[in-house]
XYZ file of C-alpha atoms in Angstrom:
777
model
C 41.225 8.396 54.197
C 37.671 9.760 54.494
C 37.048 9.169 50.761
C 38.165 5.543 51.146
C 35.812 5.068 54.112
C 32.911 6.616 52.124
C 33.637 4.352 49.143
C 33.710 1.259 51.341
C 30.439 2.299 52.964
C 28.783 2.690 49.516
C 30.010 -0.732 48.398
C 28.762 -2.296 51.614
C 25.339 -0.678 51.136
C 25.195 -1.973 47.534
C 26.042 -5.513 48.640
C 23.407 -5.404 51.359
C 20.808 -4.094 48.905
C 21.615 -6.753 46.292
C 21.494 -9.451 48.948
C 18.142 -8.211 50.140
C 16.789 -8.181 46.570
C 18.090 -11.657 45.853
C 16.748 -12.911 49.151
C 13.368 -11.360 48.345
C 13.323 -12.961 44.898
C 14.348 -16.286 46.367
C 11.666 -15.869 49.018
C 8.998 -15.143 46.367
C 9.931 -18.204 44.309
C 9.962 -20.372 47.399
C 6.571 -19.039 48.442
C 5.106 -19.887 45.015
C 6.616 -23.371 45.112
C 5.349 -24.051 48.636
C 1.865 -22.773 47.724
C 1.627 -25.121 44.736
C 2.953 -28.039 46.799
C 0.242 -27.402 49.402
C -2.378 -27.571 46.660
C -0.787 -30.705 45.194
C -1.033 -32.418 48.590
C -4.827 -31.933 48.543
C -5.315 -33.510 45.108
C -6.211 -37.032 44.067
C -5.448 -38.785 40.790
C -8.085 -39.886 38.301
C -5.599 -42.438 36.975
C -3.258 -45.009 38.423
C -0.118 -42.873 38.200
C 1.130 -40.600 40.958
C 0.185 -36.933 41.194
C 2.621 -34.522 39.524
C 5.831 -36.380 40.436
C 8.013 -33.591 39.037
C 6.533 -31.159 41.555
C 9.262 -31.411 44.204
C 11.377 -28.680 45.711
C 15.150 -28.562 45.900
C 16.567 -27.116 49.096
C 19.507 -25.713 47.154
C 17.651 -23.982 44.297
C 13.918 -23.689 44.830
C 13.205 -21.323 41.959
C 15.091 -23.441 39.407
C 13.197 -26.588 40.362
C 9.854 -24.750 40.345
C 10.301 -23.580 36.759
C 11.062 -27.127 35.588
C 7.841 -28.582 36.995
C 5.376 -30.146 34.553
C 2.779 -27.608 33.440
C 4.507 -24.676 35.167
C 5.988 -21.890 33.044
C 8.106 -19.027 34.357
C 9.235 -15.621 33.223
C 12.394 -14.887 35.058
C 11.895 -16.758 38.299
C 8.142 -16.071 38.710
C 5.277 -18.325 37.632
C 3.201 -16.764 34.848
C 1.391 -19.817 33.400
C -0.003 -23.091 34.777
C -1.393 -25.572 32.233
C -2.666 -28.910 33.546
C -5.302 -29.402 30.862
C -6.535 -33.009 30.763
C -3.958 -34.121 33.317
C -6.395 -36.189 35.360
C -6.332 -34.412 38.743
C -9.233 -34.465 41.165
C -9.791 -32.034 44.007
C -10.905 -28.566 45.055
C -9.504 -25.051 45.269
C -9.643 -25.010 49.085
C -5.864 -25.350 49.428
C -5.017 -23.177 46.404
C -3.265 -20.012 47.620
C -4.226 -17.449 44.988
C -2.439 -14.654 46.827
C 0.901 -16.465 46.458
C 0.791 -16.227 42.631
C 0.414 -12.496 41.902
C 2.206 -12.717 38.505
C 0.095 -15.596 37.156
C -1.379 -14.630 33.772
C -2.690 -17.919 32.396
C -4.451 -20.736 34.268
C -5.772 -23.765 32.348
C -7.185 -26.591 34.483
C -9.766 -27.798 31.965
C -10.786 -31.437 31.427
C -10.052 -32.663 34.952
C -12.037 -33.733 38.003
C -12.144 -30.499 39.971
C -15.242 -30.056 42.139
C -16.613 -27.685 44.755
C -17.013 -23.924 44.343
C -14.893 -21.345 42.575
C -13.637 -19.332 45.585
C -14.041 -15.542 45.656
C -10.290 -15.267 46.377
C -9.723 -15.875 42.672
C -9.753 -12.085 42.346
C -6.265 -12.114 43.928
C -4.891 -13.285 40.567
C -5.003 -9.649 39.544
C -2.855 -10.050 36.403
C -4.797 -13.012 34.985
C -5.577 -12.812 31.249
C -6.632 -16.427 30.535
C -8.812 -18.657 32.741
C -10.164 -22.023 31.579
C -11.895 -24.274 34.122
C -14.063 -26.088 31.549
C -15.123 -29.739 31.691
C -14.894 -30.203 35.441
C -17.535 -30.661 38.124
C -17.398 -27.212 39.697
C -20.681 -26.182 41.308
C -22.344 -23.266 43.016
C -22.324 -19.701 41.799
C -19.949 -17.827 39.562
C -18.309 -15.509 42.095
C -18.863 -11.823 41.348
C -15.205 -11.253 42.240
C -14.298 -12.570 38.767
C -15.432 -9.178 37.549
C -12.412 -7.679 39.300
C -9.990 -9.509 36.970
C -9.875 -6.487 34.699
C -7.068 -7.846 32.489
C -8.973 -11.043 31.622
C -9.251 -11.764 27.880
C -10.547 -15.355 27.901
C -12.972 -16.938 30.375
C -14.143 -20.500 29.725
C -16.326 -22.309 32.284
C -17.882 -24.808 29.856
C -19.726 -27.928 31.071
C -19.592 -27.691 34.850
C -22.382 -27.818 37.429
C -22.587 -24.078 38.018
C -26.062 -23.000 39.104
C -28.257 -20.190 40.333
C -27.208 -19.835 43.965
C -26.430 -16.121 43.528
C -29.152 -13.949 45.187
C -31.819 -12.641 42.826
C -30.854 -9.013 43.343
C -27.444 -9.791 41.854
C -28.558 -12.160 39.125
C -27.438 -15.677 38.387
C -24.730 -14.373 36.125
C -22.988 -11.592 37.953
C -23.392 -8.114 36.542
C -19.791 -7.320 37.436
C -18.796 -8.967 34.156
C -19.431 -5.512 32.742
C -16.082 -4.433 34.228
C -14.194 -6.818 31.948
C -13.448 -4.315 29.206
C -10.694 -6.460 27.667
C -12.609 -9.776 27.674
C -12.744 -11.272 24.186
C -13.981 -14.841 24.702
C -16.727 -15.714 27.204
C -18.080 -19.257 27.153
C -20.379 -20.339 29.998
C -22.155 -23.088 28.067
C -23.570 -26.382 29.342
C -24.153 -25.503 32.982
C -27.347 -24.925 34.960
C -27.244 -21.128 35.018
C -30.596 -19.411 35.351
C -31.951 -15.894 35.496
C -31.522 -13.369 32.741
C -28.618 -12.303 30.559
C -27.222 -9.204 32.296
C -27.489 -6.007 30.315
C -23.952 -5.293 31.568
C -22.693 -7.766 28.968
C -23.136 -4.915 26.529
C -20.299 -3.066 28.289
C -17.727 -5.733 27.358
C -16.802 -3.798 24.263
C -13.933 -6.078 23.193
C -16.040 -9.255 23.193
C -15.640 -11.515 20.129
C -17.453 -14.606 21.394
C -20.451 -14.861 23.724
C -21.637 -18.421 24.286
C -23.911 -19.086 27.282
C -25.840 -21.800 25.421
C -27.364 -24.941 27.005
C -28.361 -23.368 30.319
C -31.659 -22.366 31.914
C -31.417 -18.668 31.126
C -34.721 -16.851 30.723
C -36.044 -13.398 30.009
C -35.333 -11.125 27.075
C -32.186 -10.779 25.019
C -30.900 -7.426 26.294
C -30.763 -4.650 23.681
C -27.323 -3.710 24.986
C -25.829 -6.683 23.112
C -26.226 -4.540 20.025
C -23.302 -2.477 21.337
C -20.887 -5.385 20.898
C -19.812 -4.375 17.415
C -16.741 -6.670 17.488
C -18.817 -9.774 18.263
C -18.186 -12.666 15.863
C -19.913 -15.593 17.607
C -23.239 -15.370 19.454
C -24.659 -18.663 20.733
C -27.721 -18.502 22.962
C -29.439 -21.734 21.978
C -31.131 -24.247 24.285
C -32.170 -21.777 26.970
C -35.579 -20.450 27.951
C -35.282 -17.001 26.448
C -38.478 -15.329 25.295
C -39.754 -12.073 23.874
C -38.939 -10.221 20.682
C -35.576 -10.352 18.959
C -34.721 -6.671 19.079
C -33.458 -4.709 16.113
C -30.387 -3.683 18.078
C -28.879 -7.060 17.139
C -28.762 -5.715 13.599
C -25.748 -3.659 14.692
C -23.630 -6.796 14.953
C -22.139 -6.430 11.487
C -19.021 -8.537 12.054
C -20.701 -11.877 12.712
C -18.640 -14.410 10.755
C -18.104 -18.160 10.873
C -15.136 -19.089 13.058
C -15.042 -22.391 14.887
C -18.491 -23.178 16.249
C -21.259 -25.081 14.542
C -23.098 -21.823 13.970
C -22.270 -18.186 14.279
C -25.681 -16.939 15.368
C -27.512 -19.688 17.214
C -30.723 -18.752 19.003
C -32.474 -22.107 18.626
C -34.627 -23.843 21.237
C -35.846 -20.762 23.075
C -39.200 -18.973 23.114
C -38.207 -15.960 21.060
C -40.881 -14.235 19.028
C -41.294 -11.468 16.502
C -40.078 -10.603 13.040
C -36.457 -10.990 11.881
C -36.389 -8.994 8.658
C -33.844 -6.577 10.177
C -31.296 -9.405 10.008
C -30.828 -8.215 6.426
C -28.247 -5.888 7.983
C -26.056 -8.794 9.112
C -24.143 -8.976 5.840
C -21.192 -10.812 7.396
C -23.335 -13.628 8.815
C -22.376 -17.014 7.375
C -24.291 -19.589 9.430
C -27.461 -19.232 11.458
C -29.805 -21.397 13.515
C -33.074 -19.889 14.794
C -35.105 -23.092 14.897
C -37.721 -23.980 17.517
C -38.836 -20.538 18.631
C -42.001 -18.532 17.949
C -40.634 -16.376 15.153
C -42.789 -15.350 12.213
C -42.805 -13.359 9.020
C -40.514 -13.374 5.986
C -37.062 -14.902 6.156
C -34.433 -12.226 5.366
C -33.379 -12.076 1.743
C -29.681 -12.688 2.396
C -27.638 -15.781 1.431
C -27.189 -17.107 4.977
C -30.964 -17.498 5.351
C -31.726 -18.434 1.751
C -29.159 -21.262 1.925
C -30.013 -22.371 5.470
C -31.188 -25.915 6.065
C -34.788 -26.437 7.102
C -33.498 -27.720 10.458
C -32.118 -24.239 11.158
C -35.516 -22.612 10.577
C -38.155 -25.200 11.505
C -40.268 -25.256 14.641
C -41.308 -21.604 14.501
C -44.711 -19.964 14.501
C -44.907 -18.712 10.964
C -41.668 -18.140 9.090
C -42.137 -17.964 5.344
C -40.057 -17.311 2.285
C -38.309 -18.753 -0.731
C -36.479 -21.420 1.269
C -36.927 -25.152 0.776
C -39.316 -26.488 3.415
C -40.959 -23.132 4.257
C -44.306 -21.920 3.005
C -44.092 -19.056 0.513
C -45.064 -15.667 1.875
C -48.405 -14.249 0.754
C -47.903 -11.534 -1.832
C -49.505 -8.154 -1.515
C -51.079 -6.559 -4.573
C -48.026 -4.365 -5.143
C -45.751 -7.368 -5.123
C -47.175 -8.428 -8.485
C -45.398 -5.480 -10.083
C -41.983 -6.838 -9.149
C -39.843 -9.233 -11.156
C -39.225 -12.408 -9.156
C -36.143 -14.508 -9.875
C -36.806 -17.955 -8.435
C -33.376 -19.158 -9.527
C -32.140 -22.073 -7.414
C -28.505 -22.745 -6.566
C -27.813 -26.343 -5.561
C -24.716 -26.794 -3.394
C -21.060 -27.347 -4.277
C -20.912 -26.213 -7.886
C -23.906 -28.124 -9.194
C -25.698 -26.983 -12.334
C -27.760 -23.846 -11.889
C -31.453 -24.217 -12.644
C -31.378 -21.080 -14.708
C -35.063 -20.276 -14.721
C -37.620 -18.291 -12.817
C -40.013 -21.137 -12.159
C -43.597 -19.934 -12.346
C -42.385 -16.352 -11.866
C -45.361 -14.148 -12.639
C -44.887 -10.569 -13.724
C -47.348 -8.151 -15.221
C -47.415 -7.650 -18.944
C -46.539 -3.973 -18.504
C -43.219 -4.804 -16.797
C -41.674 -6.707 -19.705
C -43.254 -5.073 -22.696
C -40.704 -2.244 -22.736
C -37.736 -4.634 -22.449
C -38.759 -6.489 -25.620
C -40.082 -3.557 -27.658
C -43.608 -4.872 -27.226
C -42.411 -8.353 -28.153
C -41.118 -7.198 -31.485
C -40.242 -9.975 -33.894
C -36.694 -8.597 -34.103
C -36.227 -9.570 -30.448
C -37.600 -13.081 -30.981
C -34.831 -15.686 -30.971
C -36.933 -18.863 -30.864
C -40.395 -20.327 -31.159
C -42.076 -23.313 -29.561
C -45.412 -24.902 -28.883
C -45.569 -23.401 -25.399
C -44.445 -19.912 -26.340
C -41.945 -17.704 -28.128
C -38.535 -16.747 -26.731
C -37.238 -13.164 -26.737
C -33.868 -11.614 -25.967
C -33.987 -8.555 -23.712
C -31.380 -6.257 -22.219
C -32.296 -4.818 -18.824
C -31.461 -1.313 -17.666
C -28.755 -2.837 -15.451
C -26.978 -4.153 -18.556
C -27.837 -7.800 -17.832
C -29.029 -9.814 -20.821
C -31.925 -12.194 -20.228
C -34.119 -14.495 -22.263
C -37.887 -14.152 -21.777
C -40.190 -16.984 -22.746
C -43.737 -15.700 -23.168
C -45.840 -18.690 -22.186
C -49.178 -19.013 -23.966
C -52.108 -18.870 -21.498
C -53.451 -22.353 -20.800
C -56.854 -21.144 -19.604
C -59.104 -18.253 -20.538
C -58.967 -16.779 -17.030
C -55.217 -16.231 -17.349
C -55.578 -13.504 -19.958
C -55.367 -10.661 -17.435
C -51.998 -11.721 -16.080
C -49.376 -13.074 -18.459
C -46.872 -15.787 -17.406
C -43.226 -15.620 -18.363
C -40.146 -17.726 -17.796
C -36.993 -15.678 -17.219
C -33.591 -17.132 -18.122
C -30.061 -15.917 -17.929
C -28.553 -15.446 -21.377
C -25.770 -18.030 -21.782
C -22.992 -17.505 -24.278
C -21.994 -21.080 -25.172
C -25.446 -22.094 -26.318
C -27.093 -25.479 -25.919
C -25.402 -28.784 -25.197
C -26.895 -30.129 -28.442
C -25.218 -27.367 -30.467
C -21.854 -28.018 -28.868
C -22.054 -31.793 -29.405
C -23.103 -31.459 -33.048
C -20.316 -29.024 -33.928
C -16.973 -30.632 -34.793
C -14.730 -27.964 -33.240
C -16.957 -27.443 -30.207
C -17.049 -31.228 -29.695
C -13.239 -31.295 -29.477
C -13.211 -28.390 -27.043
C -15.737 -30.241 -24.882
C -13.119 -32.526 -23.324
C -13.815 -35.310 -20.850
C -13.237 -33.225 -17.743
C -15.846 -30.738 -18.985
C -18.277 -33.530 -19.879
C -17.913 -35.159 -16.480
C -18.504 -31.786 -14.840
C -21.661 -31.290 -16.917
C -23.007 -34.690 -15.833
C -22.185 -33.942 -12.222
C -23.868 -30.553 -12.256
C -26.881 -31.874 -14.173
C -27.332 -34.645 -11.581
C -27.219 -32.200 -8.669
C -29.712 -29.860 -10.287
C -32.137 -32.708 -11.000
C -31.679 -34.043 -7.481
C -32.673 -30.611 -6.174
C -35.886 -30.643 -8.215
C -36.841 -34.156 -7.139
C -35.718 -34.288 -3.522
C -35.079 -30.804 -2.113
C -37.816 -28.680 -3.646
C -41.266 -28.882 -2.075
C -43.411 -30.075 -3.717
C -41.097 -32.033 -6.058
C -40.884 -30.904 -9.686
C -40.690 -33.161 -12.733
C -39.254 -31.359 -15.745
C -40.791 -33.710 -18.371
C -38.694 -32.416 -21.285
C -35.017 -32.959 -20.460
C -33.106 -32.800 -23.746
C -29.712 -31.618 -24.894
C -31.485 -28.570 -26.369
C -32.693 -27.619 -22.894
C -29.238 -27.658 -21.298
C -27.285 -24.479 -21.946
C -23.613 -23.906 -21.176
C -21.991 -20.749 -19.868
C -18.448 -19.579 -20.603
C -17.105 -21.953 -17.909
C -19.039 -24.892 -19.419
C -21.286 -25.091 -16.359
C -24.627 -26.652 -17.240
C -27.926 -24.785 -16.799
C -31.249 -26.614 -17.080
C -33.798 -24.533 -18.973
C -37.372 -24.528 -20.230
C -39.790 -25.465 -17.491
C -42.728 -24.785 -19.801
C -43.958 -28.336 -19.293
C -42.701 -28.861 -15.719
C -45.194 -30.368 -13.332
C -45.438 -30.073 -9.551
C -45.946 -33.480 -7.960
C -48.624 -33.079 -5.315
C -49.178 -35.837 -2.730
C -52.960 -35.505 -3.035
C -52.988 -35.609 -6.833
C -52.986 -38.504 -9.283
C -50.439 -36.637 -11.453
C -52.016 -37.847 -14.683
C -51.007 -35.901 -17.782
C -51.099 -35.761 -21.551
C -48.163 -37.307 -23.377
C -45.584 -34.533 -23.594
C -41.872 -34.334 -24.188
C -39.399 -34.857 -26.996
C -39.141 -38.065 -28.980
C -36.040 -40.042 -28.065
C -35.980 -38.736 -24.474
C -39.465 -39.602 -23.193
C -39.773 -42.546 -20.803
C -41.541 -45.453 -22.547
C -44.185 -45.937 -19.828
C -45.677 -42.481 -20.491
C -47.060 -43.789 -23.794
C -49.442 -46.145 -21.998
C -49.772 -44.947 -18.387
C -49.881 -41.144 -18.867
C -48.711 -40.838 -15.242
C -45.845 -38.521 -14.357
C -43.229 -39.534 -11.761
C -39.634 -38.569 -11.050
C -38.610 -41.788 -12.831
C -39.647 -40.167 -16.130
C -36.889 -37.601 -15.679
C -34.470 -40.337 -14.562
C -34.951 -42.079 -17.921
C -34.277 -38.816 -19.807
C -31.229 -38.306 -17.597
C -29.868 -41.689 -18.738
C -30.403 -40.775 -22.390
C -28.566 -37.484 -21.888
C -25.588 -39.174 -20.230
C -25.302 -41.535 -23.207
C -25.488 -38.554 -25.557
C -22.728 -36.713 -23.669
C -20.477 -39.794 -23.659
C -21.144 -40.769 -27.299
C -21.222 -37.230 -28.702
C -24.580 -37.881 -30.368
C -28.023 -39.205 -29.467
C -27.812 -42.978 -28.809
C -30.943 -43.706 -30.920
C -31.579 -47.433 -31.272
C -28.674 -48.409 -28.989
C -30.942 -47.731 -26.000
C -33.309 -50.563 -26.932
C -30.422 -53.072 -27.081
C -28.888 -52.173 -23.714
C -30.915 -54.589 -21.560
C -29.716 -57.538 -23.654
C -26.056 -56.536 -23.842
C -23.680 -59.070 -22.280
C -20.429 -57.382 -23.297
C -17.869 -56.480 -20.673
C -18.341 -52.946 -19.399
C -14.827 -51.876 -20.362
C -15.336 -52.989 -23.969
C -18.690 -51.208 -24.214
C -17.368 -47.913 -22.878
C -14.383 -48.065 -25.228
C -16.658 -48.648 -28.210
C -19.116 -45.827 -27.524
C -16.789 -43.025 -26.416
C -16.822 -39.901 -28.570
C -13.532 -39.987 -30.479
C -13.176 -36.226 -31.027
C -11.711 -35.206 -27.636
C -8.401 -36.601 -26.432
C -8.770 -39.918 -24.552
C -9.821 -39.569 -20.888
C -7.253 -39.862 -18.117
C -7.302 -43.014 -15.943
C -9.089 -41.095 -13.179
C -11.807 -39.896 -15.553
C -12.066 -43.412 -17.044
C -12.924 -44.747 -13.586
C -15.566 -42.069 -13.192
C -17.053 -42.876 -16.588
C -17.258 -46.547 -15.671
C -19.233 -45.688 -12.549
C -21.458 -43.347 -14.516
C -22.179 -45.989 -17.173
C -23.248 -48.504 -14.545
C -25.878 -46.165 -13.197
C -26.840 -45.041 -16.712
C -27.939 -48.561 -17.674
C -30.118 -48.643 -14.559
C -31.634 -45.256 -15.497
C -32.632 -46.651 -18.907
C -34.459 -49.681 -17.531
C -37.876 -50.217 -19.193
C -39.460 -50.858 -15.814
C -39.560 -47.500 -13.965
C -39.399 -49.287 -10.596
C -35.964 -50.625 -11.576
C -34.551 -47.150 -12.110
C -32.657 -45.528 -9.247
C -33.504 -42.142 -7.851
C -31.216 -39.261 -8.724
C -30.373 -39.038 -5.029
C -29.142 -42.643 -5.129
C -27.055 -41.832 -8.178
C -25.401 -38.945 -6.374
C -24.660 -40.812 -3.163
C -23.567 -44.180 -4.560
C -21.843 -43.173 -7.764
C -21.204 -39.524 -7.037
C -18.454 -37.849 -9.008
C -15.829 -36.359 -6.717
C -15.530 -32.642 -6.286
C -12.094 -31.475 -7.355
C -11.970 -28.065 -5.728
C -9.471 -25.587 -7.122
C -8.298 -23.810 -3.985
C -4.945 -22.530 -5.188
C -6.022 -18.904 -5.000
C -7.706 -19.152 -1.595
C -4.447 -18.290 0.122
C -5.979 -17.219 3.443
C -8.402 -20.118 3.895
C -8.429 -21.297 7.513
C -11.652 -23.348 7.755
C -12.652 -25.989 5.166
C -15.628 -28.283 5.812
C -16.552 -30.858 3.139
C -18.205 -33.334 5.515
C -21.360 -35.370 4.820
C -21.348 -34.878 1.049
C -21.119 -38.494 -0.089
C -18.304 -37.537 -2.460
C -15.487 -39.913 -3.262
C -11.999 -39.739 -4.657
C -8.598 -39.179 -3.137
C -7.276 -36.434 -0.896
C -5.582 -34.198 -3.404
C -2.029 -33.156 -2.653
C -3.050 -29.648 -3.784
C -5.203 -29.376 -0.670
C -2.005 -29.714 1.333
C -0.711 -26.402 -0.062
C -3.155 -24.420 2.082
C -0.609 -23.410 4.685
C -3.107 -21.260 6.607
C -5.625 -24.089 7.046
C -6.572 -24.539 10.703
C -9.638 -26.810 10.450
C -10.128 -29.515 7.786
C -13.265 -31.671 7.935
C -13.860 -34.410 5.326
C -15.675 -36.987 7.443
C -18.648 -39.100 6.297
C -17.725 -39.310 2.617
C -16.336 -42.052 0.394
C -12.748 -40.797 0.298
C -10.393 -43.594 -0.764
C -6.685 -44.150 -1.087
C -4.044 -43.055 1.373
C -3.446 -39.854 3.305
C -0.805 -38.018 1.259
C 2.556 -37.394 2.854
C 2.148 -33.726 1.887
C -0.216 -33.369 4.859
C 2.841 -32.507 6.941
C 2.943 -29.138 5.121
C -0.229 -27.999 6.869
C 1.746 -26.467 9.736
C -1.224 -24.427 11.008
C -3.625 -27.380 11.165
C -5.152 -27.915 14.611
C -8.220 -30.077 13.803
C -8.385 -32.806 11.152
C -11.442 -35.040 10.685
C -11.343 -37.970 8.241
C -13.468 -40.572 10.015
C -16.194 -42.592 8.274
C -14.424 -42.900 4.900
C -12.699 -45.694 2.976
C -9.063 -44.802 3.525
C -6.327 -47.408 3.474
C -2.583 -47.606 4.011
C -0.422 -46.385 6.837
C -0.986 -43.194 8.770
C 1.747 -40.869 7.458
C 4.229 -38.925 9.504
C 2.583 -35.948 11.158
C 5.373 -34.990 13.512
C 5.655 -31.544 11.927
C 2.039 -30.682 12.718
C 2.929 -29.118 16.030
C -0.459 -27.395 16.397
C -2.589 -30.495 15.826
C -4.862 -31.148 18.813
C -7.688 -33.213 17.276
C -7.296 -36.054 14.776
C -10.176 -38.400 13.920
C -9.490 -41.278 11.525
C -11.990 -43.792 12.899
C -14.022 -46.197 10.757
C -11.885 -46.626 7.655
C -10.695 -49.666 5.688
C -7.797 -52.092 5.137
C -4.891 -52.982 7.382
C -2.475 -50.258 8.429
C -0.303 -49.409 11.378
C 0.363 -46.447 13.671
C 3.637 -44.759 12.893
C 6.070 -43.705 15.596
C 5.812 -40.123 14.334
C 2.303 -39.882 15.793
C 3.923 -39.757 19.203
C 5.994 -36.740 18.157
C 2.939 -34.490 18.146
C 3.632 -31.999 20.907
C 0.221 -30.451 21.545
C -2.014 -32.250 24.052
C -4.954 -33.543 22.081
C -7.684 -36.019 21.326
C -7.016 -38.724 18.745
C -9.665 -41.125 17.463
C -8.445 -44.210 15.593
C -11.249 -46.620 16.521
C -12.853 -49.179 14.225
C -10.097 -49.372 11.634
C -8.001 -52.413 10.802
C -4.945 -51.158 12.628
C -2.378 -53.838 13.360
C 1.007 -54.007 15.022
C 1.793 -52.330 18.306
C 1.091 -48.944 19.833
C 4.163 -46.656 19.631
C 5.876 -46.339 22.975
C 6.281 -42.577 22.708
C 2.927 -40.874 23.164
C 4.012 -37.755 25.016
C 1.665 -35.358 23.250
C -1.601 -37.222 23.677
C -4.357 -36.521 26.178
C -7.074 -38.880 24.883
C -6.460 -41.860 22.607
C -9.290 -44.027 21.257
C -8.193 -47.343 19.733
C -11.215 -49.622 20.160
C -12.148 -52.293 17.602
C -8.771 -52.793 15.937
C -6.253 -55.638 15.616
C -3.451 -54.252 17.733
C -1.142 -56.448 19.754
C 1.508 -56.071 22.403
C 1.446 -53.751 25.382
C -0.077 -50.360 26.101
C 2.600 -47.742 26.818
C 1.623 -45.229 29.494
C 3.471 -42.003 30.182
C 2.950 -41.113 33.820
C 2.452 -37.414 33.211
C 0.599 -37.256 29.905
C -1.720 -40.049 28.851
C -4.758 -40.238 31.106
C -5.659 -43.752 29.924
C -8.871 -42.845 28.148
C -8.285 -45.988 26.090
C -11.000 -48.463 25.269
C -9.746 -51.983 25.877
C -11.423 -53.681 22.906
C -8.289 -52.931 20.913
C -7.432 -56.421 19.761
C -5.114 -58.834 21.576
C -3.267 -56.408 23.811
C -1.549 -58.449 26.482
C -0.297 -56.076 29.145
C -0.164 -52.553 30.453
C 3.313 -51.119 30.812
C 4.796 -47.776 31.739
C 6.974 -46.238 29.031
């Protein structure tokens, strides 16, 4: 009997305990729901639809209804994530009960109309790992209590009205950020923050991105930032920072290009000093240090050598072998070094394989050529003999010993240094029957393309411009990959603005521009004429000779002319290459005009009749970021580019891309940002419903009528889609659940605008065509 009583007592205690636990859980869920409803009641809508209509509580099952609310995500019955990004709410945090959401880990309220201050009670979200309040109108100080969120990994407060109301002894950016040991991404950009960058930032040892750009920060860059050895993005531009850039930044060895416009951006400050220690930043891929007070040599690493002048200009005295910068003054000892002034134009263009005006002492090359022994001589010319030399490193070079032009040059000998190229000259390959067959049309088109880019570099990117004056098929050498290399600058001339540029008649018969015979004045148009002759030689397989003089009077159809002059040794060109050859021939006739003013510039050739870049990316299996924008290239989007399954960012805007978007685009499952605006695309927008990660799609300013497919509405990630200034017709799909911003201005759409009450925030321009009404879907 006593055992039965004891058993019943234990069961009763278990029931009571379970009931208490369930009641407590129910009470917690109800408390969370009531807290969020209180905050909802204080909000206004930036749009015409009602505020969060799904946020209602059921008296029978509060926790179940809470976890089904829009933007609310639960684990078990507790709220762990709230995501109202770009929902269109307006209000403050005054009624937000932080203490009622102790399990909240992720809070994203970006792109809304929140205003007022960030309350110090935010520290009650003690488990928070992700906080994004960007693109609102929040003002006042950043509360130091944020530093107590020790589990925080991402903090984004971009583009608010945050300012310097924190007392000076604390600093405008609170030093308590140093407690955030797990913080990886910190972006405070585009606010009005002032004061200095706290040295405590150097304690955030997990930091990958630090971006407080576009503020009013002042003072020095703290040396402690050099401790952030995992940092990949550092953006401090458009502040009021001053002082030296300290060598401690040289410890940041993992700086790589991720998603921002530049990895290391210190532009528009007042920074001073020398930056040679940046040689240590071997992982750096993009840099912008413009508009400071920096001076001295630019580091001899690719990121600086390939930087645009905009990324370096506006400084006190930077110098170096970079286009647009003054060359550094050489010390006496520097004359004993071998200088390779080899230039590498972008995107696979021909390499100018020469050390232009590279001066080295006689004693430095004499041993490499056995005192210029005749056995090492492989060629002779009016400007000097050519010798083959093997360096101690094993590299084989060609040295052209240029004859001194003046008596005062006898003490220091001039040489031109070339890379030794295995395939020999273009002339040799064209004159040989077997080599002419091997030189198929794809290779010939690639040679023309590379040659054009190299010449464009000389004329338009090098300062001062260089005219080669002796462009012939003998002066173009081919490597094992049939890439073209322009050689022999023995007669090259720098075009100086303050010089008349008069010269003696030089060059090779059959390639020299006719005006040089009577004007003796050198311009870039002299090289343009030689360029036209070379294109004809590549297409015909031999020098065009007297055909050039008959070109201005030819009235034959272009197709007939091309067919008649094509070299018959290689297999016939494919239709795609035929189209390219037609474009090339059009510009070639202009290059061969007798009047130099009628000839185009090489730059015009590249940007109006540019040959498309067919990039072989099959082996780049881990590529995540591909930017081909602003190149002026044309052609179609190759289906091969759609095999890059890891691609996250694809930018091809501002080109001359034609045709349709291939259906294979749906294979890019990782793609989140796709930019194709400002091209010449046509046809319908293909199905992209499988691109579940896509958040940004820009197709604006393209050609020909097309329509918006229903599949566009299947995209699940909230995003920004630009389709303005096309020739879109038909109606807007009724299902647009995934869209946050939709731009459809300047089209020919008709019908009604569907509006989902909880998704689309109506950022739609109304110059869409003949839309007749606004309806709710």
